[in-house]
Coordinates of C-alpha atoms and ligand atoms in Angstrom, one line a residue:
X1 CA 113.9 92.0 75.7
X2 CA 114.4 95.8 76.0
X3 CA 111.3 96.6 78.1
X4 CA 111.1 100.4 77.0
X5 CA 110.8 99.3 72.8
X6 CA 108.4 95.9 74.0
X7 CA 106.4 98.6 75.2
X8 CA 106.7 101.0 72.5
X9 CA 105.9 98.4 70.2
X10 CA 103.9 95.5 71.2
X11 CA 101.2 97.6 73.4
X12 CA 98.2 97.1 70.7
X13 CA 95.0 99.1 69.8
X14 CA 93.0 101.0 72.7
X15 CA 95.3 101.7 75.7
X16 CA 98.2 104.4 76.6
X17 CA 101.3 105.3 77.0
X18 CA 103.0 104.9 80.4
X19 CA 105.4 106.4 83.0
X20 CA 106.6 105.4 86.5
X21 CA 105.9 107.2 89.5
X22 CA 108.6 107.6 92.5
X23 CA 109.6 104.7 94.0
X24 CA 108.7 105.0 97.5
X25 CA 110.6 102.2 99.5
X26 CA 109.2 101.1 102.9
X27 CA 111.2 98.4 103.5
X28 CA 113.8 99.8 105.7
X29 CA 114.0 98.7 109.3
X30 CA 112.6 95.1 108.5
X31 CA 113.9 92.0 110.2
X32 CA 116.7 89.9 108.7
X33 CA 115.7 88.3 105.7
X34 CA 115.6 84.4 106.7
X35 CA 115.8 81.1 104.5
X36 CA 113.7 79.1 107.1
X37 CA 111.3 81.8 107.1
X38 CA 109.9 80.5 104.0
X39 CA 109.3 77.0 105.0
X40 CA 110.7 73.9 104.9
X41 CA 109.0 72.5 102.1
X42 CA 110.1 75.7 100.3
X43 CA 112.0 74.9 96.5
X44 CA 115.1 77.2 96.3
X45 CA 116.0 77.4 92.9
X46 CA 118.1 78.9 89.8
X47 CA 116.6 78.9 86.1
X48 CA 118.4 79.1 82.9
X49 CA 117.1 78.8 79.0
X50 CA 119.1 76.1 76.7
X51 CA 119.3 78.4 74.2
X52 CA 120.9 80.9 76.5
X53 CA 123.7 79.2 77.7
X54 CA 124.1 75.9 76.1
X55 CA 126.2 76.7 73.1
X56 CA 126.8 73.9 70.6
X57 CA 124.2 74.9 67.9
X58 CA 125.1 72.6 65.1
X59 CA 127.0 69.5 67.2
X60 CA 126.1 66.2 67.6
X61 CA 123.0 66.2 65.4
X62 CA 121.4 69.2 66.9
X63 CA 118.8 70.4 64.4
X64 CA 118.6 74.2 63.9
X65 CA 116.0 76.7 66.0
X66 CA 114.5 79.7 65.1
X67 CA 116.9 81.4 67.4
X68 CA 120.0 79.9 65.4
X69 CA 118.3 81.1 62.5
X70 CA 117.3 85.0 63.9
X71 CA 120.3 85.7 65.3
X72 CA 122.6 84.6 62.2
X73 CA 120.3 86.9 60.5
X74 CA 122.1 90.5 59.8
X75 CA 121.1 93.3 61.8
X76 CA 118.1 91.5 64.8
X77 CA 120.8 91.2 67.5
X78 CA 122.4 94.1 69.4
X79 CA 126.4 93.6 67.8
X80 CA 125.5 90.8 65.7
X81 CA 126.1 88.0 69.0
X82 CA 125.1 84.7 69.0
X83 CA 123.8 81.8 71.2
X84 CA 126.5 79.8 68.9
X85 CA 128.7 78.7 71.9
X86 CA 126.8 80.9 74.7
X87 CA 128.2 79.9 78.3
X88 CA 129.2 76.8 76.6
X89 CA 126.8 74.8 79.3
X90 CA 126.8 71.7 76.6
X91 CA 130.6 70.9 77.4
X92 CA 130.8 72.8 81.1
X93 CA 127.4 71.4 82.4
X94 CA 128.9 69.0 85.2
X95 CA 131.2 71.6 86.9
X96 CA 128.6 74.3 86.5
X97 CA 126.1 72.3 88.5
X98 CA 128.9 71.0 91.3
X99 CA 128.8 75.3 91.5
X100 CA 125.2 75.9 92.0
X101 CA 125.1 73.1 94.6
X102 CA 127.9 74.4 96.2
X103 CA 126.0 78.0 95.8
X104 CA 123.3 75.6 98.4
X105 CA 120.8 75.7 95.5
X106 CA 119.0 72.4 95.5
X107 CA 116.9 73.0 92.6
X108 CA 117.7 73.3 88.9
X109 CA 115.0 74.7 86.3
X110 CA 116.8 74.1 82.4
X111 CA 115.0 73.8 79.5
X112 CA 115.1 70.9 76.8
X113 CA 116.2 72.5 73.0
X114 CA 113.2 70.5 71.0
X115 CA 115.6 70.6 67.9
X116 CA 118.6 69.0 69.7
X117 CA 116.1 66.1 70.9
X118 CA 114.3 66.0 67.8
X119 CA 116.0 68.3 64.7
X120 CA 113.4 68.5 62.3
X121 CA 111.1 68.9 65.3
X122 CA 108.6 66.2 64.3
X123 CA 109.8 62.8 63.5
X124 CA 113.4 61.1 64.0
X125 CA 114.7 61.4 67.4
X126 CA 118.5 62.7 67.9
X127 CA 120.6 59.9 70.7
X128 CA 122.8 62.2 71.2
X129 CA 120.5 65.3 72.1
X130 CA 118.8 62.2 74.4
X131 CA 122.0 61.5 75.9
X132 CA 122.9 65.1 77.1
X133 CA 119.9 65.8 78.5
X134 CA 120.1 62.2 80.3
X135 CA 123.9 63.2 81.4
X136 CA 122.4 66.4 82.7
X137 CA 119.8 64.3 84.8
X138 CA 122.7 62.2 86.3
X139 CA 124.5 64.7 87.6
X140 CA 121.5 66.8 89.3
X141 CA 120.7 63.2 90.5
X142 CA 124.4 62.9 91.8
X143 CA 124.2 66.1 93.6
X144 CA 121.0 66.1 95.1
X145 CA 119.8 69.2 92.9
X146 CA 116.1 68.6 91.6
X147 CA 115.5 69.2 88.4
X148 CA 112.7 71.2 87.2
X149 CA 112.3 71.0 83.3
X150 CA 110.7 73.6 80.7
X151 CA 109.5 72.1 77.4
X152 CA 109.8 75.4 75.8
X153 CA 111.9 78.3 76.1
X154 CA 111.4 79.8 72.4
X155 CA 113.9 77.4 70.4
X156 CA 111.3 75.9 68.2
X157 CA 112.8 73.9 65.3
X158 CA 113.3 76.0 61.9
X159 CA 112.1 73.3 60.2
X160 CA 108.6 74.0 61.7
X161 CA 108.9 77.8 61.4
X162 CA 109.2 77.2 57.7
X163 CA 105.6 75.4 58.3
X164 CA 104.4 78.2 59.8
X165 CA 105.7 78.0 62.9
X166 CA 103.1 79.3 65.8
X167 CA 100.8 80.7 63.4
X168 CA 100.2 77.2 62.5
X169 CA 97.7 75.5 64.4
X170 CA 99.4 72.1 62.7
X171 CA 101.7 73.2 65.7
X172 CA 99.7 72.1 68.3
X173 CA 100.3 68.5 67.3
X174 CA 103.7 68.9 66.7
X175 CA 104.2 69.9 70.3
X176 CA 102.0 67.3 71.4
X177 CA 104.6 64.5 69.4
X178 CA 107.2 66.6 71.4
X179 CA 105.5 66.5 74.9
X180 CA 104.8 63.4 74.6
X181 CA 108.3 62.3 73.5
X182 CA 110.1 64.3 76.2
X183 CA 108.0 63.2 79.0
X184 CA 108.5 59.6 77.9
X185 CA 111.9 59.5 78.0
X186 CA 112.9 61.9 81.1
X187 CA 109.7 61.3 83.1
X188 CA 110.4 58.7 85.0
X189 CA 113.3 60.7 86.6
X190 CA 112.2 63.8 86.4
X191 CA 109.1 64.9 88.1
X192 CA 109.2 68.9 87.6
X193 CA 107.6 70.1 84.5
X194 CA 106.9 73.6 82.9
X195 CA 105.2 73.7 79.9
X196 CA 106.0 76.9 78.2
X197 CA 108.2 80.2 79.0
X198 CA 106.4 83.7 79.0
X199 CA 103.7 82.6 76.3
X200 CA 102.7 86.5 76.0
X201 CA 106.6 87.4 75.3
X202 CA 107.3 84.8 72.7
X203 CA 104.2 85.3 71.0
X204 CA 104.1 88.9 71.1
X205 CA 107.9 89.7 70.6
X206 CA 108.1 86.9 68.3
X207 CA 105.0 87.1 65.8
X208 CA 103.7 90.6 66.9
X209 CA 106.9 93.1 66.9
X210 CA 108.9 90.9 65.2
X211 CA 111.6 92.0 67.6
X212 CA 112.6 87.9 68.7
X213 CA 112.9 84.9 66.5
X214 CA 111.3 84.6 64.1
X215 CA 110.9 88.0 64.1
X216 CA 107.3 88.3 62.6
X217 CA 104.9 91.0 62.4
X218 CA 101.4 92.0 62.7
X219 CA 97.8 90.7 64.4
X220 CA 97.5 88.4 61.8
X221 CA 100.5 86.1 63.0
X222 CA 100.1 87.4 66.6
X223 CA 96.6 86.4 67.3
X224 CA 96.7 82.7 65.5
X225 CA 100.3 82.5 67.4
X226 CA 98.8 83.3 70.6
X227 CA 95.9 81.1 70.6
X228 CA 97.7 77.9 69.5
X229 CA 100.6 79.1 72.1
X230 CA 97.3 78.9 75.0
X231 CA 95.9 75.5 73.7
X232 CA 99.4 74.0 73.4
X233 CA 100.2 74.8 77.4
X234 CA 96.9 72.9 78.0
X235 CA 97.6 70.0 76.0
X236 CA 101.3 70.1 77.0
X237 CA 100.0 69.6 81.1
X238 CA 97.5 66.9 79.8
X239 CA 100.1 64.7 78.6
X240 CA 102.9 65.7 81.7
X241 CA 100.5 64.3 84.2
X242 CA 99.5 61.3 81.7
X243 CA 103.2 60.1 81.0
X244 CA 105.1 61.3 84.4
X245 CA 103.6 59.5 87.1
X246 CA 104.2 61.6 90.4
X247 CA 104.2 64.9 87.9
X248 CA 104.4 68.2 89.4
X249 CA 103.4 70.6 86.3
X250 CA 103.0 74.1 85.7
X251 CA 103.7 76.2 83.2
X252 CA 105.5 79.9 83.6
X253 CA 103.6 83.4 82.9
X254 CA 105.1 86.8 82.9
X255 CA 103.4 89.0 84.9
X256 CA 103.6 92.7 86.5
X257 CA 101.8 94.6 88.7
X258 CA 100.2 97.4 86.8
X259 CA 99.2 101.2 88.4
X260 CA 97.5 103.5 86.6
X261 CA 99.2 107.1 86.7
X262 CA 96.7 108.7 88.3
X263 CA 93.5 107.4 90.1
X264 CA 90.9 109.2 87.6
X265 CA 88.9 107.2 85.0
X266 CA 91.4 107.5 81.9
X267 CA 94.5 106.3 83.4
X268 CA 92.7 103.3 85.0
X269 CA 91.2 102.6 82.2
X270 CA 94.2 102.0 80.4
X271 CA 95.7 100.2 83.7
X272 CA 92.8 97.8 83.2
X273 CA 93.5 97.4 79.5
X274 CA 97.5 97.0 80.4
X275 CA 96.8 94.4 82.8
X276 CA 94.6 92.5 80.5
X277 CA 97.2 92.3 78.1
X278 CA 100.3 91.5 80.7
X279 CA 98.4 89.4 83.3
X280 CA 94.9 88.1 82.6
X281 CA 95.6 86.4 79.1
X282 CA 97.3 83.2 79.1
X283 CA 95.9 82.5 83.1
X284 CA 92.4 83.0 82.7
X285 CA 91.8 80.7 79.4
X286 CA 93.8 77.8 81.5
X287 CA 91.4 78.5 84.4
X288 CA 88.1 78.3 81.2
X289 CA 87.3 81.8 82.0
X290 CA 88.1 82.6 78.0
X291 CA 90.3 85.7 77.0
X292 CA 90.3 89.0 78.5
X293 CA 88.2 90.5 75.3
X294 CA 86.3 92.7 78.0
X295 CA 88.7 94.6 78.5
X296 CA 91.0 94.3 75.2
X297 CA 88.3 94.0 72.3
X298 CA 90.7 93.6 69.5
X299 CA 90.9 90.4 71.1
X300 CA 87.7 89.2 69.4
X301 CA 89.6 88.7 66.4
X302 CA 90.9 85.5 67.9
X303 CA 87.1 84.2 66.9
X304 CA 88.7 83.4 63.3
X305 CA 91.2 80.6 64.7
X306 CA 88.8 79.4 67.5
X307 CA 87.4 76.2 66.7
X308 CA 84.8 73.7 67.7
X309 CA 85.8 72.7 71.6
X310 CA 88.5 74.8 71.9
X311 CA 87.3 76.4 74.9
X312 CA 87.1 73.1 76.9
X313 CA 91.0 72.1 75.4
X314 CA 92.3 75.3 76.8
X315 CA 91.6 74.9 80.3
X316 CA 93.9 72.7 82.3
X317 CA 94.1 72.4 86.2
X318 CA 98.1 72.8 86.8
X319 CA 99.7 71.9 89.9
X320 CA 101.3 75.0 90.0
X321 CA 101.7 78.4 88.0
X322 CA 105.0 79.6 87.7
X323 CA 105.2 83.7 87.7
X324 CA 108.1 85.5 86.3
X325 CA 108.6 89.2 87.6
X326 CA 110.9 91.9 86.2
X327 CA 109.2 95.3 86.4
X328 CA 105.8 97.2 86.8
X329 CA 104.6 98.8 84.6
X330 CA 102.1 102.1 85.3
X331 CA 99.6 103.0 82.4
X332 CA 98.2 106.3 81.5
X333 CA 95.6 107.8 79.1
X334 CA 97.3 108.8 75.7
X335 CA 95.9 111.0 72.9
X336 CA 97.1 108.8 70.3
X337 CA 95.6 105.6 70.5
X338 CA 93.9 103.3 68.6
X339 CA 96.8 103.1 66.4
X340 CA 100.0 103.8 68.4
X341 CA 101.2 103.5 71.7
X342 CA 103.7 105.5 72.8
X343 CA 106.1 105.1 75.8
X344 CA 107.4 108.7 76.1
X345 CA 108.8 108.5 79.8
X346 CA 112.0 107.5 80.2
X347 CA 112.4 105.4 83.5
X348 CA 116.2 107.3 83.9
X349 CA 114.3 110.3 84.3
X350 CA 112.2 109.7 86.9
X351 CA 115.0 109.0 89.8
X352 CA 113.9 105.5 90.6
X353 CA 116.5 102.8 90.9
X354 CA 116.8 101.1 87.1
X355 CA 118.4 98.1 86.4
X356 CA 121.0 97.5 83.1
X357 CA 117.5 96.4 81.1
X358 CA 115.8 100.0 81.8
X359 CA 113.6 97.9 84.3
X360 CA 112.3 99.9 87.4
X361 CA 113.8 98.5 90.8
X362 CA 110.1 97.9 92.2
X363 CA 110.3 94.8 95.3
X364 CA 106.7 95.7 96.1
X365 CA 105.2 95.0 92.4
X366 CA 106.2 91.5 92.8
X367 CA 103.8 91.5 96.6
X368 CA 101.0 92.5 94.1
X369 CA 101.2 90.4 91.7
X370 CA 101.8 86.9 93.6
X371 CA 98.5 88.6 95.5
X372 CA 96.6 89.1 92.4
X373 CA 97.4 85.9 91.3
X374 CA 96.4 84.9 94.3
X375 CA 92.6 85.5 94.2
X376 CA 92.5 82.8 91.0
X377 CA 91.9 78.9 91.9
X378 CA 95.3 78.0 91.8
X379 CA 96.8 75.6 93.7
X380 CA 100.1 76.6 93.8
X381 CA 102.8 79.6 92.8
X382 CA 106.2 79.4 92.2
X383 CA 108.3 82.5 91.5
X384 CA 110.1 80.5 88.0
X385 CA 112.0 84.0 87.4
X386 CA 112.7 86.9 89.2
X387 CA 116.1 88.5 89.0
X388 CA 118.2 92.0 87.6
X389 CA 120.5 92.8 85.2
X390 CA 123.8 94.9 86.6
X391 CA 126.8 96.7 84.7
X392 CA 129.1 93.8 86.5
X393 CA 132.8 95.2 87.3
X394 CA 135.4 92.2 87.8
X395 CA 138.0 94.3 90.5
X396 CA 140.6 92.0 91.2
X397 CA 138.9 89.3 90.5
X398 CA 135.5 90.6 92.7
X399 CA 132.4 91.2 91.5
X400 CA 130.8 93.4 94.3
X401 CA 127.5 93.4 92.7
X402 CA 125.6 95.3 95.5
X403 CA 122.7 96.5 93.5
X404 CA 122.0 92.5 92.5
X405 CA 122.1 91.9 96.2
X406 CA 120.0 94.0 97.7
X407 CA 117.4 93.7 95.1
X408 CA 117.2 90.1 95.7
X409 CA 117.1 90.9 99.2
X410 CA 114.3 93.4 98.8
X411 CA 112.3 91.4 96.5
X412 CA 112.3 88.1 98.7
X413 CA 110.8 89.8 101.3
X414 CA 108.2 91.3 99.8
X415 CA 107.5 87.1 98.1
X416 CA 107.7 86.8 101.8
X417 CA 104.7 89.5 102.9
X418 CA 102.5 87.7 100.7
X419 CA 103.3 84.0 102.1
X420 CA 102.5 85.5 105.3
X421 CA 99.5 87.4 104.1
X422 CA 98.0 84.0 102.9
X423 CA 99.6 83.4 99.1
X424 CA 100.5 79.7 98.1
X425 CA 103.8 80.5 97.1
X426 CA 105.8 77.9 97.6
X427 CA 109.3 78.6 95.6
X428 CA 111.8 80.7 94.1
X429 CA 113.9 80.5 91.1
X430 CA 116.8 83.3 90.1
X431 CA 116.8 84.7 86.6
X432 CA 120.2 83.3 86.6
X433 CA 122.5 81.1 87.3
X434 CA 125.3 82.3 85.0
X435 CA 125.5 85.5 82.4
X436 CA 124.0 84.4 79.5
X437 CA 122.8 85.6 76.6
X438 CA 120.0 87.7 76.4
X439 CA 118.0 87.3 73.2
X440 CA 117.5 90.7 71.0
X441 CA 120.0 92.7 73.8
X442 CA 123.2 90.0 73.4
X443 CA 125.6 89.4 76.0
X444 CA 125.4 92.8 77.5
X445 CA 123.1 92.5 80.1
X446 CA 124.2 90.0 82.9
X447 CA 121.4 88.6 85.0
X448 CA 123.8 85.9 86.2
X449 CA 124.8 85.1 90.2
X450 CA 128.0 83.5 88.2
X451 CA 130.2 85.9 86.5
X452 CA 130.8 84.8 82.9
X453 CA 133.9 86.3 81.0
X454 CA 132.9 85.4 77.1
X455 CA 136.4 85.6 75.9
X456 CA 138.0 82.5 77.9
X457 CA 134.5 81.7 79.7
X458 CA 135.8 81.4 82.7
X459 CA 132.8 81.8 86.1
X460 CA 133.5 83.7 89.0
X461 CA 130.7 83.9 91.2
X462 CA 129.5 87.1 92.1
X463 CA 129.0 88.6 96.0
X464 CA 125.4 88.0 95.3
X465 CA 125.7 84.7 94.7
X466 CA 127.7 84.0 98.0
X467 CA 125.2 85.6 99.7
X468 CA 122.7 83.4 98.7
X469 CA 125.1 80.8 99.9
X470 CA 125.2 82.1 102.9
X471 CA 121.4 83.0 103.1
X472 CA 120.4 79.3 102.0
X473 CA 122.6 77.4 104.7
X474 CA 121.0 77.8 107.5
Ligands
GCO1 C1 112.2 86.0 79.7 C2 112.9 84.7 79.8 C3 114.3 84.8 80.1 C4 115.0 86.2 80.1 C5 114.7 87.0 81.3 C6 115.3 88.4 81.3 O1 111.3 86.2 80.5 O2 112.5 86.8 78.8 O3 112.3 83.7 80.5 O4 114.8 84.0 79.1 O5 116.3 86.1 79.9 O6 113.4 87.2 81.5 O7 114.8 89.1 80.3

């Protein structure tokens, strides 16, 4: 997503507008940055999204997603691009994993496409959906990568959009079906489960903006979408640890460390609203503290789809939570609410380092957040995403992606500071493996440690991802 219009757009009644303050980096003169530093027991990892990079939208029985449907659609996607053959990770899956075990990765996060195991989403099963998936679980077996599997990364069948979709509380019981189907069939292999990607993004960009598939608008999809999107990563844990004996599940929640602009009333007022909306409201209903509605009260309008015993079928105690970080974001007083938030500073402006997405280079947001995270009974974290987006240049067949490095670099040791300051962090997973595509923004923005050339789709990894292979042999 483009952070600047998510912001523009999605930030709802009450709050602000935002800007970014100087980034003031005091992470010069540390120690090397060490592997073994993190612990033994510590899960290295890459994650990818099957729509993203598998490709093969209509083959082999594949049933269509909202995303096929959204981005064949004129006019939603930056150059009209397509997940239609993507990295082409359906056909290209076993030499791309030999490449991110010899990359010393030893863990794989992919996601399962519901349509592809089950195209009209509830109902008859697709063998041959079943038997990529089981090919892909061979060959992580094969070379010692573990897999880690999400149930949903935003590819929900069409056929259950045109139900309603999210906004359909119907939906929670197809995604049980689903859970319960998917676990059955890979869970006696596969231990690693996340339940759902970035609830707040899909539901918001998804059913609030109308910005991703299926490109919906307004509070009256947004707040049924999010509520069934909170009971379904409940229910989806439930039947994990039910089906997969030995289960390890989680599920994956954006997250960034808000500041208020200044420290007077205002501005942290709308800090507190900011970090109701980006942190507190898919953890806190898990945990059966109920939504943030203290500090975002258009959130009571979620009494209308709350019914009988939903607040005991939203809590679930996961293994883990996975946290996905990308940028801060700082929150300031504006004139104009309740209506319209406005994001009138533009990050390019403000002399920070800024990634390809508009996203400020911020290592020590990500400290704050795993340590906000922190103070809630959890048992573990896992960092499921963290990663940047580059203007790649191939020179002579080199990608010298500096920036890439050194954020990675930067970042890991500030997911570091906070093991050492007491977190329970206990993994890390690149936002990505290879270039890929990148929902609304297309192929533009790589996030990949493989280079992807979309013309021949040949990979060439990157000097940042050979200095992970460096960094994770020792
Ligand atoms: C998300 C998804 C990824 C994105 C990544 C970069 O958070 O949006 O999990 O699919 O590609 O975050 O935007």
């Amino acid at each position: 997503m483009d952070r600047n219009t998510f912001l523009k757009l999605m930030t709802a009644s009450g709050i602000g507008s935002f800007s970014i303050p100087s980034f003031a980096n005091s992470l010069l003169n540390q120690p090397l940055l060490r592997a073994k530093d993190f612990g033994p027991d510590f899960a290295w990892g890459a994650a990818t999204a099957s729509y993203q990079i598998e490709g093969a939208w209509n083959i082999d029985g594949k049933g269509e997603s909202i995303w096929d449907t959204f981005t064949h659609t004129k006019g939603k996607i930056k150059r009209g691009e397509n997940g239609d053959v993507a990295c082409d990770f359906y056909n290209r899956f076993p030499s791309d994993l030999r490449l991110l075990k010899d990359l010393n990765f030893k863990n794989f996060r992919f996601s399962l496409s519901w349509p592809r195991l089950i195209p009209s989403g509830t109902g008859a099963k697709n063998q041959k959906g079943i038997a990529f998936y089981n090919r892909i679980l061979d060959t992580c077996f094969e070379l010692n990568l573990t897999p880690w599997i999400t149930l949903y990364h935003w590819d929900l069948p069409r056929a259950l959009e045109e139900k309603g979709g999210w906004v359909n509380r119907d939906v929670v019981g197809w995604f049980s079906e689903y859970c319960d189907f998917a676990t059955r069939t890979f869970g006696d292999r596969a231990k690693n489960w996340i339940v759902l990607n970035e609830p707040f993004a899909f539901t918001s960009l998804g059913y609030m903006t109308g910005l991703h598939a299926p490109g919906k608008k307004g509070l009256h999809n947004y707040l049924p979408a999010l509520h069934h999107a909170a009971l379904c990563q409940a229910e989806g844990g439930r039947i994990v640890r039910q089906n997969v004996s030995q289960s390890n599940v989680g599920t994956a929640i954006s997250c960034s460390h808000i500041d208020p602009k200044k420290l007077v009333g205002r501005h942290q007022n709308a800090a507190k609203k900011l970090d109701a909306l980006f942190n507190r409201l898919f953890i806190e209903p898990s945990l059966g503290m109920g939504y943030p509605t203290d500090s975002l009260p258009f959130l009571k309008r979620l009494e209308k789809y709350i019914q009988f015993d939903d607040e005991r079928k939203l809590k679930f105690d996961f293994d883990f939570i996975g946290l996905q970080n990308y940028f801060r974001v700082v929150g300031k007083f504006s004139l104009f609410p309740p209506v319209i938030w406005a994001n009138d500073v533009n990050p390019k402006k403000l002399g920070n380092p800024i990634t390809d997405m508009g996203w400020e280079v911020y290592p020590e947001g990500i400290y704050h957040s795993i340590m906000q995270f922190s103070k809630y009974p959890i048992k573990e974290l896992i960092i499921t995403e963290n990663g940047a987006a580059f203007d790649d240049i191939v020179l002579n067949g080199e990608i010298a992606d500096e920036a890439r490095t050194s954020y990675f670099k930067e970042y890991l040791k500030q997911v570091l500071r906070a093991k050492q300051d007491g977190a329970k962090v206990n993994g890390y997973f690149v936002w990505t493996f290879l270039d890929n595509f990148e929902w609304a923004e297309g192929f533009r923005p790589r996030f990949g440690l493989v280079h992807v050339d979309f013309n021949t789709l040949n990979r060439n990894p990157k000097n940042s991802a050979y200095w992970f292979k460096e960094f994770l042999s020792e």
